[in-house]
Coordinates of C-alpha atoms in Angstrom, one line a residue:
M12 CA -12.5 -17.0 143.5
L13 CA -14.2 -16.9 140.1
W14 CA -16.9 -14.8 142.5
V15 CA -14.2 -12.4 143.3
I16 CA -12.5 -11.7 140.1
L17 CA -16.7 -11.4 138.3
L18 CA -17.1 -9.1 141.6
L19 CA -14.2 -6.5 140.6
G20 CA -15.0 -7.1 136.7
A21 CA -18.6 -6.0 137.2
A22 CA -16.8 -3.0 139.5
G23 CA -14.8 -2.0 137.3
L24 CA -17.4 -1.4 134.1
G25 CA -19.6 0.4 137.0
G26 CA -16.7 2.3 138.1
G27 CA -15.7 3.4 134.0
Y28 CA -19.5 4.7 134.0
A29 CA -19.2 6.9 136.7
A30 CA -15.5 8.2 136.1
E31 CA -17.0 9.4 132.6
R32 CA -20.1 11.0 134.6
A33 CA -18.0 12.5 137.1
S34 CA -15.9 14.1 133.7
I35 CA -18.6 16.5 134.1
P36 CA -16.9 19.5 136.0
K37 CA -19.2 20.8 138.5
L38 CA -18.7 24.8 138.6
Q39 CA -19.9 27.1 141.6
Y40 CA -22.1 30.3 140.7
R41 CA -20.9 33.8 142.7
P42 CA -22.3 36.4 142.1
G43 CA -21.1 39.5 140.8
T44 CA -21.3 39.1 136.7
P45 CA -24.0 39.4 134.7
N46 CA -25.0 36.0 132.4
E47 CA -24.3 38.3 129.0
I48 CA -21.0 38.8 129.8
V49 CA -20.7 35.3 131.0
E50 CA -21.5 33.8 127.7
T51 CA -20.1 36.2 126.1
C52 CA -16.6 34.8 127.7
R53 CA -17.7 31.6 127.3
Q54 CA -17.8 32.0 123.9
A55 CA -14.4 33.1 123.9
A56 CA -13.4 29.7 125.7
I57 CA -14.6 27.8 123.2
A58 CA -12.7 29.4 120.6
A59 CA -9.3 29.3 122.9
A60 CA -10.3 25.5 123.6
R61 CA -10.9 24.4 120.1
T62 CA -7.6 25.8 119.0
H63 CA -6.2 24.1 122.1
A64 CA -8.4 20.4 120.5
S65 CA -6.5 20.8 117.6
E66 CA -3.2 21.1 118.7
V67 CA -3.0 18.2 120.7
G68 CA -5.7 16.0 118.9
A69 CA -8.7 15.5 120.5
E70 CA -12.0 16.4 120.6
L71 CA -14.0 19.5 122.1
I72 CA -17.2 17.7 124.3
R73 CA -18.3 20.7 126.0
V74 CA -17.1 23.9 127.9
D75 CA -19.9 25.4 130.2
A76 CA -18.9 28.7 132.3
T77 CA -20.7 30.6 135.5
S78 CA -19.6 33.5 137.3
A79 CA -17.2 33.8 139.9
G80 CA -17.3 36.8 141.0
E81 CA -17.4 40.7 141.2
M82 CA -16.5 42.2 137.8
R83 CA -13.9 45.2 137.9
R84 CA -14.2 47.7 135.3
T85 CA -11.2 49.3 133.2
R86 CA -9.5 51.9 130.9
S87 CA -10.2 49.5 128.4
G88 CA -13.0 47.9 129.1
Q89 CA -14.2 45.4 131.7
R90 CA -12.8 42.4 133.5
A91 CA -14.8 39.7 135.0
P92 CA -13.6 36.5 137.1
V93 CA -15.1 33.2 135.6
E94 CA -15.4 29.8 135.9
V95 CA -14.7 27.3 133.2
G96 CA -15.4 24.0 133.0
I97 CA -13.9 22.1 129.6
V98 CA -14.3 18.6 128.4
Y99 CA -12.0 17.3 125.6
S100 CA -11.8 13.7 124.9
R101 CA -8.9 11.6 123.6
S102 CA -8.2 8.0 122.6
S103 CA -7.3 7.1 126.2
G104 CA -10.7 8.8 127.5
R105 CA -12.4 12.3 128.4
E106 CA -10.5 14.9 129.7
A107 CA -12.1 17.4 132.3
R108 CA -10.2 20.7 132.8
Q109 CA -11.9 23.5 135.1
G110 CA -11.1 26.9 136.9
I111 CA -11.3 30.4 137.2
V112 CA -10.3 32.6 134.2
E113 CA -10.5 36.6 134.2
C114 CA -12.4 37.2 131.1
R115 CA -11.6 40.9 129.9
V116 CA -14.6 42.6 127.4
D117 CA -13.4 45.4 125.7
R118 CA -16.2 48.6 125.1
R119 CA -16.6 46.9 121.6
G120 CA -17.7 43.8 123.7
Q121 CA -15.1 41.4 122.4
A122 CA -13.9 38.9 125.0
T123 CA -10.8 37.3 125.3
I124 CA -9.5 35.0 128.0
A125 CA -6.3 35.8 130.0
D126 CA -5.4 32.8 131.1
L127 CA -6.7 29.8 129.4
A128 CA -3.9 27.7 130.9
G129 CA -5.9 27.9 134.5
A130 CA -8.4 25.7 133.7
A131 CA -6.1 23.3 133.3
R132 CA -7.1 22.0 136.8

């Protein structure tokens, strides 16, 4: 009986480490958006994620981004699908958010994230 408890406790410790490692989102690259645009969009996502973190009392740990397909030209600039992965730290542990967002880049090169709430999964 004591061995079962020790084994379960050890498994829980290992699972905690695995859960922490699993909190890093795995992004799937899809060609179509240049790296420079992805980085511009990542910077916009960082700004939005920092604001969100301060509103909910979390700490922003990391923000990753990759191309999620072909960009489209619009009258005011370009729209780029970008997959974003965000990791926050809260008192209850780490929280990862991931999703594809629409990044709008105007003619001056300024980026805005159209739907960062979509990165909630």
